[in-house]
């Protein structure tokens, strides 16, 4: 769905451990997916994207996995740092359509 | 290079008033989109403009309107404000007309609108 209640899912991770944030997207016709990080008081910040013709893409300390069969997206953060603490959103888009749909956010808390 | 800039950063209005929010995209970006983010939720798509024309619209009432100028900056206008319009209004810019061009949107830090 496009909205989430007031209580975001929370993931607590020890500093230095790896984090995995999951997202289920809604539209099987979506062909472009993006992960955003949103810190308190700021706008969403682009992290990494992936097209539907790929199932994995790696960036600096981050990896996105796409499973189109079950409409599932995940973001893996290696060696999680305190600066990674934020709300993470996945977003989906369908070619030819302008609307970008954001998924349920996940709050990542990094424990020092 | 400057990112997406929005003004004002905060605004307080009363019910029934109207408001104009402004956005300057990243230099070279021709597409601007507007989103509403209510506390605790993800951004909801309102509009997209590309080359000064509306290219997409979300599920928002006609009280919401926008326009894009020749320099690609944009304004979002909301009339007859309701308490439920209180939210963070985000502007995003991208190179391409749509994400179908595989160009991610880059967001500003938003305008926090409070309706009393």
Coordinates of N, CA and C in Angstrom, one line a residue:
Chain A
X1 N 0.8 -1.2 0.0 CA 0.0 0.0 0.0 C 0.9 1.3 0.0
X2 N 0.2 2.4 -0.1 CA 0.9 3.6 -0.2 C 1.1 4.3 1.1
X3 N 0.5 3.9 2.2 CA 0.6 4.7 3.4 C 1.0 3.7 4.5
X4 N 1.4 4.3 5.6 CA 1.8 3.5 6.8 C 1.2 4.3 8.0
X5 N 1.0 3.5 9.0 CA 0.5 4.1 10.2 C 1.5 4.9 11.0
X6 N 1.1 5.4 12.1 CA 2.0 6.3 12.8 C 3.2 5.5 13.4
X7 N 3.1 4.2 13.6 CA 4.1 3.5 14.2 C 4.9 2.7 13.1
X8 N 6.1 3.2 12.7 CA 6.9 2.6 11.7 C 7.5 1.3 12.2
X9 N 7.6 0.3 11.4 CA 8.4 -0.8 11.7 C 9.8 -0.4 12.1
X10 N 10.4 -1.0 13.1 CA 11.8 -0.5 13.6 C 12.7 -1.7 13.5
X11 N 13.9 -1.4 13.0 CA 15.0 -2.4 13.0 C 16.1 -1.9 13.9
X12 N 16.5 -2.6 14.9 CA 17.6 -2.2 15.8 C 18.8 -3.1 15.4
X13 N 19.9 -2.5 15.2 CA 21.1 -3.2 14.8 C 22.3 -2.7 15.5
X14 N 23.2 -3.6 15.9 CA 24.4 -3.2 16.6 C 25.4 -2.6 15.6
X15 N 26.1 -1.5 16.0 CA 27.1 -0.9 15.2 C 28.1 -1.9 14.7
X16 N 28.4 -1.9 13.4 CA 29.3 -2.8 12.8 C 28.7 -4.1 12.2
X17 N 27.4 -4.4 12.6 CA 26.7 -5.5 12.0 C 26.1 -5.1 10.7
X18 N 25.6 -6.1 9.9 CA 24.9 -5.8 8.7 C 23.4 -5.6 8.9
X19 N 22.8 -4.8 8.2 CA 21.4 -4.5 8.3 C 20.7 -5.0 7.0
X20 N 19.5 -5.5 7.2 CA 18.7 -5.9 6.0 C 17.3 -5.3 6.2
X21 N 16.9 -4.5 5.3 CA 15.6 -3.8 5.3 C 14.8 -4.3 4.2
X22 N 13.6 -4.8 4.5 CA 12.7 -5.4 3.4 C 11.6 -4.5 3.0
X23 N 11.1 -4.8 1.8 CA 10.0 -4.0 1.3 C 9.2 -4.9 0.3
X24 N 7.9 -4.9 0.5 CA 7.0 -5.5 -0.5 C 6.3 -4.5 -1.3
X25 N 6.5 -4.6 -2.6 CA 5.9 -3.6 -3.5 C 4.6 -4.1 -4.1
X26 N 3.8 -3.2 -4.6 CA 2.4 -3.5 -4.8 C 2.1 -3.8 -6.3
X27 N 2.8 -3.2 -7.2 CA 2.4 -3.2 -8.6 C 3.4 -4.1 -9.4
X28 N 2.9 -5.2 -9.9 CA 3.7 -6.2 -10.7 C 4.2 -5.6 -12.0
X29 N 3.6 -4.4 -12.4 CA 4.1 -3.8 -13.7 C 5.2 -2.8 -13.4
X30 N 5.5 -2.5 -12.2 CA 6.6 -1.6 -11.9 C 7.9 -2.2 -12.4
X31 N 8.7 -1.3 -12.9 CA 10.0 -1.7 -13.5 C 11.2 -1.0 -13.1
X32 N 11.0 -0.1 -12.1 CA 12.1 0.7 -11.6 C 11.9 0.9 -10.1
X33 N 12.9 0.7 -9.3 CA 12.8 0.7 -7.9 C 14.0 1.5 -7.3
X34 N 13.6 2.2 -6.2 CA 14.6 3.1 -5.6 C 14.5 3.0 -4.1
X35 N 15.6 3.0 -3.4 CA 15.7 3.1 -2.0 C 16.1 4.6 -1.6
X36 N 15.4 5.1 -0.6 CA 15.7 6.4 -0.1 C 15.9 6.3 1.4
X37 N 16.8 7.2 1.9 CA 17.0 7.4 3.3 C 16.5 8.8 3.8
X38 N 15.7 8.8 4.8 CA 15.2 10.1 5.3 C 15.6 10.3 6.8
X39 N 16.4 11.3 7.0 CA 16.8 11.7 8.4 C 15.8 12.7 8.9
X40 N 15.7 12.8 10.2 CA 14.8 13.7 10.8 C 14.9 15.1 10.3
X41 N 13.8 15.7 9.9 CA 13.9 17.1 9.4 C 14.4 17.3 8.0
X42 N 14.7 16.2 7.3 CA 15.2 16.4 6.0 C 14.4 15.6 4.9
X43 N 14.6 15.9 3.7 CA 13.9 15.2 2.6 C 14.6 13.9 2.3
X44 N 13.9 13.0 1.6 CA 14.5 11.7 1.3 C 15.8 11.8 0.5
X45 N 16.7 11.0 0.8 CA 18.0 11.1 0.1 C 18.2 9.8 -0.7
X46 N 18.5 9.9 -2.0 CA 18.7 8.8 -2.9 C 19.8 7.9 -2.4
X47 N 19.6 6.6 -2.3 CA 20.7 5.7 -1.9 C 21.1 4.8 -3.1
X48 N 20.2 4.1 -3.7 CA 20.5 3.2 -4.8 C 19.2 2.8 -5.5
X49 N 19.4 2.5 -6.8 CA 18.2 2.1 -7.6 C 18.5 0.8 -8.3
X50 N 17.4 0.2 -8.9 CA 17.6 -1.0 -9.6 C 16.4 -1.1 -10.6
X51 N 16.8 -1.6 -11.8 CA 15.7 -1.8 -12.8 C 15.2 -3.3 -12.8
X52 N 14.1 -3.5 -13.4 CA 13.5 -4.8 -13.2 C 14.2 -5.9 -14.0
X53 N 15.1 -5.5 -14.9 CA 15.9 -6.5 -15.6 C 17.1 -7.0 -14.9
X54 N 17.2 -6.5 -13.6 CA 18.3 -7.0 -12.7 C 17.7 -7.6 -11.5
X55 N 18.5 -8.4 -10.8 CA 18.1 -8.9 -9.5 C 19.0 -8.5 -8.4
X56 N 20.1 -7.8 -8.7 CA 21.0 -7.4 -7.7 C 21.8 -6.2 -8.2
X57 N 22.1 -5.3 -7.3 CA 22.9 -4.2 -7.6 C 23.7 -3.7 -6.4
X58 N 24.9 -3.4 -6.5 CA 25.7 -3.0 -5.4 C 26.2 -1.6 -5.5
X59 N 26.3 -1.0 -4.3 CA 26.9 0.4 -4.2 C 27.9 0.3 -3.1
X60 N 28.2 1.5 -2.6 CA 29.2 1.6 -1.6 C 28.5 1.2 -0.3
X61 N 28.8 0.1 0.3 CA 28.3 -0.5 1.5 C 26.8 -0.9 1.4
X62 N 26.2 -0.7 0.3 CA 24.8 -1.1 0.2 C 24.6 -2.0 -1.0
X63 N 23.6 -2.9 -0.9 CA 23.2 -3.8 -1.9 C 21.7 -3.9 -2.0
X64 N 21.2 -3.8 -3.2 CA 19.7 -4.0 -3.3 C 19.5 -5.3 -4.1
X65 N 18.5 -6.0 -3.5 CA 18.1 -7.3 -4.2 C 16.6 -7.2 -4.6
X66 N 16.3 -7.7 -5.7 CA 15.0 -7.6 -6.3 C 14.5 -9.0 -6.6
X67 N 13.3 -9.4 -6.1 CA 12.7 -10.6 -6.4 C 11.3 -10.3 -7.0
X68 N 11.3 -10.4 -8.3 CA 10.0 -10.0 -9.0 C 8.9 -11.0 -8.8
X69 N 9.3 -12.3 -8.6 CA 8.3 -13.3 -8.4 C 7.4 -13.1 -7.2
X70 N 8.0 -12.6 -6.1 CA 7.2 -12.4 -4.9 C 7.1 -10.9 -4.6
X71 N 7.5 -10.1 -5.6 CA 7.4 -8.6 -5.5 C 8.0 -8.1 -4.2
X72 N 9.3 -8.5 -4.0 CA 10.0 -8.2 -2.8 C 11.3 -7.5 -3.2
X73 N 11.6 -6.5 -2.3 CA 12.8 -5.7 -2.5 C 13.6 -5.7 -1.2
X74 N 14.9 -5.7 -1.1 CA 15.6 -5.6 0.1 C 16.8 -4.7 -0.1
X75 N 17.2 -4.0 1.0 CA 18.3 -3.2 1.1 C 19.3 -3.7 2.2
X76 N 20.5 -4.1 1.8 CA 21.4 -4.6 2.7 C 22.5 -3.5 2.9
X77 N 22.8 -3.2 4.2 CA 23.8 -2.2 4.6 C 24.9 -2.9 5.3
X78 N 26.1 -2.9 4.8 CA 27.2 -3.6 5.4 C 27.8 -2.7 6.5
X79 N 28.3 -3.3 7.6 CA 29.0 -2.6 8.6 C 28.3 -1.3 9.0
X80 N 27.1 -1.5 9.5 CA 26.2 -0.4 9.8 C 26.8 0.6 10.8
X81 N 26.7 1.9 10.5 CA 27.3 2.9 11.3 C 26.2 3.8 12.0
X82 N 26.5 4.5 13.0 CA 25.5 5.4 13.7 C 24.9 6.4 12.7
X83 N 25.6 6.8 11.7 CA 25.1 7.7 10.7 C 24.1 7.1 9.8
X84 N 23.9 5.8 9.8 CA 22.9 5.1 9.0 C 21.5 5.2 9.7
X85 N 21.5 5.6 10.9 CA 20.2 5.7 11.6 C 19.3 6.7 10.9
X86 N 18.1 6.2 10.5 CA 17.2 7.0 9.7 C 16.0 6.2 9.4
X87 N 15.0 6.7 8.6 CA 13.9 6.0 8.1 C 14.2 5.7 6.6
X88 N 14.0 4.4 6.2 CA 14.3 4.0 4.9 C 13.0 3.7 4.2
X89 N 12.9 4.2 2.9 CA 11.7 4.0 2.1 C 12.2 3.3 0.8
X90 N 11.4 2.3 0.4 CA 11.5 1.8 -1.0 C 10.5 2.6 -1.8
X91 N 10.7 2.7 -3.1 CA 9.8 3.4 -4.0 C 9.8 2.6 -5.3
X92 N 8.6 2.6 -5.9 CA 8.4 1.9 -7.2 C 7.8 2.8 -8.3
X93 N 8.1 2.6 -9.5 CA 7.7 3.4 -10.6 C 7.5 2.5 -11.8
X94 N 6.5 2.8 -12.6 CA 6.2 2.0 -13.8 C 6.5 2.9 -15.0
X95 N 7.2 2.3 -16.0 CA 7.7 3.0 -17.2 C 6.4 3.7 -17.9
X96 N 6.6 4.9 -18.2 CA 5.5 5.7 -18.9 C 4.6 6.4 -17.9
X97 N 4.7 6.1 -16.7 CA 3.9 6.8 -15.7 C 4.7 7.6 -14.8
X98 N 4.2 8.7 -14.4 CA 5.0 9.7 -13.6 C 4.9 9.5 -12.1
X99 N 3.9 8.7 -11.7 CA 3.7 8.6 -10.3 C 4.8 7.6 -9.7
X100 N 5.4 8.1 -8.6 CA 6.3 7.2 -7.8 C 5.6 6.9 -6.5
X101 N 5.5 5.6 -6.3 CA 4.8 5.2 -5.1 C 5.8 4.7 -4.0
X102 N 5.7 5.3 -2.8 CA 6.6 5.0 -1.7 C 5.9 3.9 -0.9
X103 N 6.8 2.9 -0.4 CA 6.3 1.9 0.4 C 6.4 2.3 1.9
X104 N 6.1 1.3 2.7 CA 6.1 1.5 4.1 C 7.6 1.7 4.6
X105 N 7.8 2.8 5.3 CA 9.1 3.1 5.8 C 9.5 2.2 6.9
X106 N 10.8 2.0 7.1 CA 11.4 1.3 8.2 C 12.4 2.1 8.9
X107 N 12.2 2.2 10.2 CA 13.2 3.0 11.0 C 14.3 2.2 11.4
X108 N 15.5 2.6 11.1 CA 16.7 1.8 11.4 C 17.4 2.5 12.6
X109 N 17.6 1.8 13.7 CA 18.2 2.4 14.9 C 19.6 1.6 15.0
X110 N 20.6 2.3 15.1 CA 22.0 1.7 15.2 C 22.4 1.9 16.7
X111 N 22.7 0.8 17.3 CA 23.1 0.8 18.7 C 24.6 0.9 18.8
X112 N 25.2 1.9 19.4 CA 26.6 2.1 19.5 C 27.3 0.9 20.3
Chain B
X1 N 27.6 21.7 -6.4 CA 26.4 22.1 -7.0 C 25.2 22.1 -6.0
X2 N 24.4 23.1 -6.1 CA 23.3 23.2 -5.2 C 22.3 22.1 -5.5
X3 N 21.7 21.5 -4.4 CA 20.6 20.6 -4.5 C 19.3 21.2 -4.8
X4 N 18.2 20.5 -4.6 CA 16.9 21.1 -4.7 C 16.6 22.0 -3.5
X5 N 16.2 23.2 -3.8 CA 15.9 24.2 -2.7 C 14.5 24.5 -2.7
X6 N 13.9 24.6 -1.5 CA 12.5 24.9 -1.3 C 12.4 26.1 -0.3
X7 N 11.3 26.9 -0.6 CA 11.1 27.9 0.4 C 9.5 28.1 0.5
X8 N 9.1 28.6 1.7 CA 9.9 28.7 2.9 C 10.1 27.4 3.5
X9 N 10.9 27.3 4.6 CA 11.2 26.0 5.3 C 10.0 25.7 6.2
X10 N 9.4 26.7 6.8 CA 8.3 26.5 7.7 C 7.2 27.6 7.4
X11 N 6.0 27.2 7.6 CA 4.9 28.1 7.3 C 3.7 27.8 8.2
X12 N 3.1 28.8 8.8 CA 1.8 28.6 9.6 C 0.7 29.3 8.9
X13 N -0.4 28.7 8.7 CA -1.6 29.3 8.1 C -2.8 28.9 8.9
X14 N -3.9 29.5 8.6 CA -5.2 29.2 9.2 C -6.1 28.6 8.2
X15 N -7.1 27.9 8.7 CA -8.1 27.2 7.8 C -8.7 28.3 6.8
X16 N -8.8 27.9 5.6 CA -9.5 28.8 4.6 C -8.5 29.6 3.8
X17 N -7.3 29.8 4.3 CA -6.3 30.6 3.6 C -5.7 29.8 2.4
X18 N -4.9 30.5 1.6 CA -4.2 29.8 0.6 C -2.7 29.9 0.8
X19 N -2.0 29.1 0.1 CA -0.5 29.1 0.3 C 0.2 28.8 -1.0
X20 N 1.4 29.4 -1.2 CA 2.2 29.1 -2.3 C 3.6 28.6 -1.8
X21 N 4.0 27.5 -2.3 CA 5.3 26.9 -1.9 C 6.2 26.9 -3.2
X22 N 7.5 27.1 -3.0 CA 8.4 27.3 -4.1 C 9.5 26.3 -4.1
X23 N 9.9 26.0 -5.3 CA 11.0 24.9 -5.5 C 11.9 25.3 -6.7
X24 N 13.2 25.2 -6.4 CA 14.2 25.3 -7.5 C 14.9 24.0 -7.7
X25 N 14.8 23.5 -8.9 CA 15.4 22.1 -9.1 C 16.9 22.2 -9.2
X26 N 17.5 21.1 -9.2 CA 19.0 21.0 -9.5 C 19.2 21.5 -10.9
X27 N 20.3 22.2 -11.0 CA 20.6 22.8 -12.3 C 20.7 21.7 -13.4
X28 N 20.0 21.9 -14.5 CA 19.9 21.0 -15.6 C 18.8 20.0 -15.5
X29 N 18.1 20.0 -14.4 CA 16.9 19.1 -14.2 C 15.7 19.8 -14.8
X30 N 14.9 19.1 -15.6 CA 13.8 19.7 -16.2 C 12.5 19.2 -15.6
X31 N 12.5 18.2 -14.9 CA 11.3 17.6 -14.3 C 11.3 17.9 -12.8
X32 N 10.1 18.4 -12.4 CA 9.8 18.7 -11.0 C 8.6 17.9 -10.5
X33 N 8.7 17.3 -9.4 CA 7.5 16.6 -8.8 C 7.3 17.1 -7.4
X34 N 6.0 17.1 -7.0 CA 5.6 17.5 -5.6 C 5.0 16.3 -4.9
X35 N 5.3 16.3 -3.6 CA 4.8 15.2 -2.7 C 4.4 15.8 -1.4
X36 N 3.4 15.2 -0.8 CA 2.9 15.5 0.5 C 3.3 14.4 1.5
X37 N 3.9 14.7 2.6 CA 4.3 13.7 3.5 C 3.7 14.0 4.9
X38 N 2.8 13.3 5.3 CA 2.1 13.4 6.6 C 3.0 12.7 7.6
X39 N 3.1 13.2 8.8 CA 3.9 12.6 9.9 C 3.7 11.1 10.0
X40 N 4.8 10.4 9.9 CA 4.8 8.9 10.1 C 4.4 8.1 8.9
X41 N 4.3 8.8 7.7 CA 4.0 8.1 6.5 C 5.0 8.4 5.4
X42 N 4.9 7.7 4.3 CA 5.8 7.9 3.2 C 5.2 9.1 2.4
X43 N 6.0 9.7 1.5 CA 5.6 10.7 0.6 C 4.5 10.2 -0.3
X44 N 3.5 11.1 -0.6 CA 2.4 10.8 -1.5 C 2.5 11.7 -2.7
X45 N 2.5 11.2 -3.9 CA 2.7 11.9 -5.1 C 1.5 12.9 -5.3
X46 N 1.8 14.2 -5.6 CA 0.8 15.1 -6.0 C 0.8 15.5 -7.4
X47 N 1.9 16.0 -7.9 CA 2.1 16.4 -9.3 C 3.5 16.1 -9.9
X48 N 3.5 16.0 -11.2 CA 4.8 16.1 -11.9 C 4.7 17.1 -13.0
X49 N 5.7 17.9 -13.2 CA 5.8 18.9 -14.3 C 7.1 18.6 -15.1
X50 N 6.9 18.7 -16.4 CA 8.1 18.5 -17.2 C 7.9 19.5 -18.4
X51 N 9.0 20.3 -18.6 CA 8.9 21.3 -19.7 C 7.6 22.1 -19.6
X52 N 7.4 22.5 -18.4 CA 6.3 23.5 -18.0 C 4.9 22.9 -18.2
X53 N 4.8 21.6 -18.4 CA 3.4 21.0 -18.6 C 3.2 20.0 -17.5
X54 N 2.0 19.9 -17.0 CA 1.6 18.8 -16.1 C 1.7 17.5 -16.8
X55 N 2.4 16.5 -16.2 CA 2.6 15.2 -16.8 C 2.0 14.1 -16.0
X56 N 1.7 14.4 -14.7 CA 1.1 13.4 -13.9 C 0.5 14.0 -12.7
X57 N -0.6 13.4 -12.2 CA -1.3 14.0 -11.0 C -1.7 12.8 -10.1
X58 N -1.5 13.0 -8.8 CA -2.0 12.0 -7.9 C -3.4 12.3 -7.4
X59 N -3.8 11.6 -6.4 CA -5.2 11.6 -5.9 C -5.4 12.8 -4.9
X60 N -5.3 14.0 -5.4 CA -5.5 15.2 -4.6 C -6.6 16.0 -5.2
X61 N -7.3 16.8 -4.3 CA -8.4 17.6 -4.8 C -7.9 18.8 -5.7
X62 N -8.9 19.4 -6.3 CA -8.6 20.5 -7.2 C -8.1 21.8 -6.5
X63 N -8.2 21.7 -5.1 CA -7.6 22.8 -4.3 C -6.1 22.9 -4.5
X64 N -5.5 21.8 -4.9 CA -4.1 21.7 -5.2 C -3.8 22.0 -6.7
X65 N -2.9 22.9 -6.9 CA -2.5 23.2 -8.3 C -1.0 23.6 -8.3
X66 N -0.4 23.5 -9.4 CA 1.0 23.8 -9.5 C 1.3 24.4 -10.9
X67 N 2.5 24.9 -11.0 CA 3.0 25.3 -12.4 C 4.5 25.3 -12.4
X68 N 5.0 25.3 -13.6 CA 6.5 25.3 -13.7 C 6.9 26.4 -14.7
X69 N 7.9 27.1 -14.3 CA 8.3 28.3 -15.1 C 9.4 27.9 -16.1
X70 N 9.7 28.9 -17.0 CA 10.7 28.6 -18.0 C 12.1 28.2 -17.5
X71 N 12.4 28.7 -16.3 CA 13.7 28.3 -15.7 C 13.6 27.0 -14.9
X72 N 12.4 26.3 -15.1 CA 12.2 25.0 -14.5 C 11.9 25.0 -13.0
X73 N 11.9 26.2 -12.4 CA 11.4 26.2 -11.0 C 9.9 26.0 -11.0
X74 N 9.4 25.8 -9.8 CA 8.0 25.4 -9.7 C 7.3 26.0 -8.5
X75 N 6.0 26.2 -8.5 CA 5.2 26.6 -7.4 C 4.1 25.6 -7.2
X76 N 3.8 25.3 -5.9 CA 2.6 24.5 -5.6 C 1.7 25.4 -4.8
X77 N 0.5 25.5 -5.3 CA -0.5 26.3 -4.6 C -1.6 25.4 -4.0
X78 N -2.0 25.8 -2.8 CA -3.1 25.1 -2.2 C -4.1 26.1 -1.7
X79 N -5.4 26.0 -2.1 CA -6.4 26.9 -1.7 C -7.3 26.3 -0.6
X80 N -8.0 27.2 0.0 CA -9.0 26.8 1.1 C -8.4 25.7 2.0
X81 N -7.4 26.1 2.6 CA -6.6 25.2 3.5 C -7.5 24.5 4.5
X82 N -7.2 23.2 4.7 CA -7.9 22.4 5.8 C -6.9 22.0 6.8
X83 N -7.4 21.6 8.0 CA -6.4 21.1 9.0 C -5.6 19.9 8.5
X84 N -6.3 19.1 7.7 CA -5.6 17.9 7.1 C -4.5 18.2 6.1
X85 N -4.4 19.4 5.7 CA -3.3 19.8 4.8 C -2.0 20.0 5.5
X86 N -2.0 19.9 6.8 CA -0.8 20.1 7.6 C 0.1 18.9 7.3
X87 N 1.3 19.2 6.8 CA 2.2 18.1 6.3 C 3.6 18.8 5.9
X88 N 4.5 17.9 5.6 CA 5.7 18.3 4.9 C 5.6 18.2 3.4
X89 N 5.8 19.3 2.7 CA 5.6 19.3 1.2 C 7.0 19.2 0.6
X90 N 7.2 18.2 -0.1 CA 8.5 17.9 -0.7 C 8.5 18.2 -2.2
X91 N 9.6 18.7 -2.7 CA 9.8 18.9 -4.1 C 11.0 18.0 -4.5
X92 N 10.8 17.4 -5.7 CA 11.9 16.5 -6.2 C 12.2 16.9 -7.7
X93 N 13.4 16.8 -8.1 CA 13.7 17.1 -9.5 C 14.5 15.9 -10.1
X94 N 14.4 15.7 -11.4 CA 15.1 14.7 -12.1 C 15.4 15.2 -13.5
X95 N 16.3 14.4 -14.1 CA 16.7 14.8 -15.4 C 15.6 14.5 -16.4
X96 N 15.0 13.3 -16.3 CA 14.1 12.8 -17.3 C 12.7 13.1 -16.9
X97 N 11.8 13.0 -17.9 CA 10.4 13.2 -17.7 C 9.8 12.3 -16.6
X98 N 10.2 11.1 -16.6 CA 9.6 10.1 -15.7 C 10.7 9.2 -15.2
X99 N 10.4 8.4 -14.2 CA 11.3 7.4 -13.7 C 11.6 6.4 -14.7
X100 N 10.6 6.3 -15.7 CA 10.8 5.3 -16.8 C 12.1 5.6 -17.6
X101 N 12.6 6.8 -17.4 CA 13.9 7.1 -18.0 C 15.0 6.7 -17.1
X102 N 14.7 6.0 -16.1 CA 15.6 5.5 -15.1 C 16.5 6.6 -14.5
X103 N 15.9 7.7 -14.2 CA 16.6 8.8 -13.6 C 16.0 9.0 -12.2
X104 N 16.7 8.8 -11.1 CA 16.0 9.0 -9.8 C 15.7 10.4 -9.5
X105 N 14.7 10.6 -8.7 CA 14.3 11.9 -8.2 C 15.2 12.3 -7.0
X106 N 15.6 13.5 -7.0 CA 16.4 14.1 -5.9 C 15.5 15.1 -5.1
X107 N 15.4 14.9 -3.8 CA 14.5 15.7 -3.0 C 15.1 16.9 -2.3
X108 N 14.3 17.9 -2.1 CA 14.7 19.0 -1.2 C 14.3 18.6 0.2
X109 N 14.5 19.5 1.1 CA 14.2 19.2 2.5 C 12.8 19.6 2.9
X110 N 12.1 20.2 2.0 CA 10.6 20.4 2.2 C 10.2 21.7 2.8
X111 N 8.9 21.9 2.8 CA 8.3 23.0 3.5 C 7.4 22.4 4.5
X112 N 7.6 22.7 5.8 CA 6.7 22.2 6.8 C 5.5 23.2 7.0
X113 N 4.3 22.7 6.6 CA 3.1 23.6 6.6 C 2.2 23.1 7.8
X114 N 1.9 24.1 8.6 CA 1.0 23.8 9.8 C -0.2 24.7 9.6
X115 N -1.4 24.0 9.7 CA -2.7 24.7 9.6 C -3.3 24.8 11.0
X116 N -3.6 26.0 11.4 CA -4.3 26.2 12.7 C -5.8 26.3 12.6

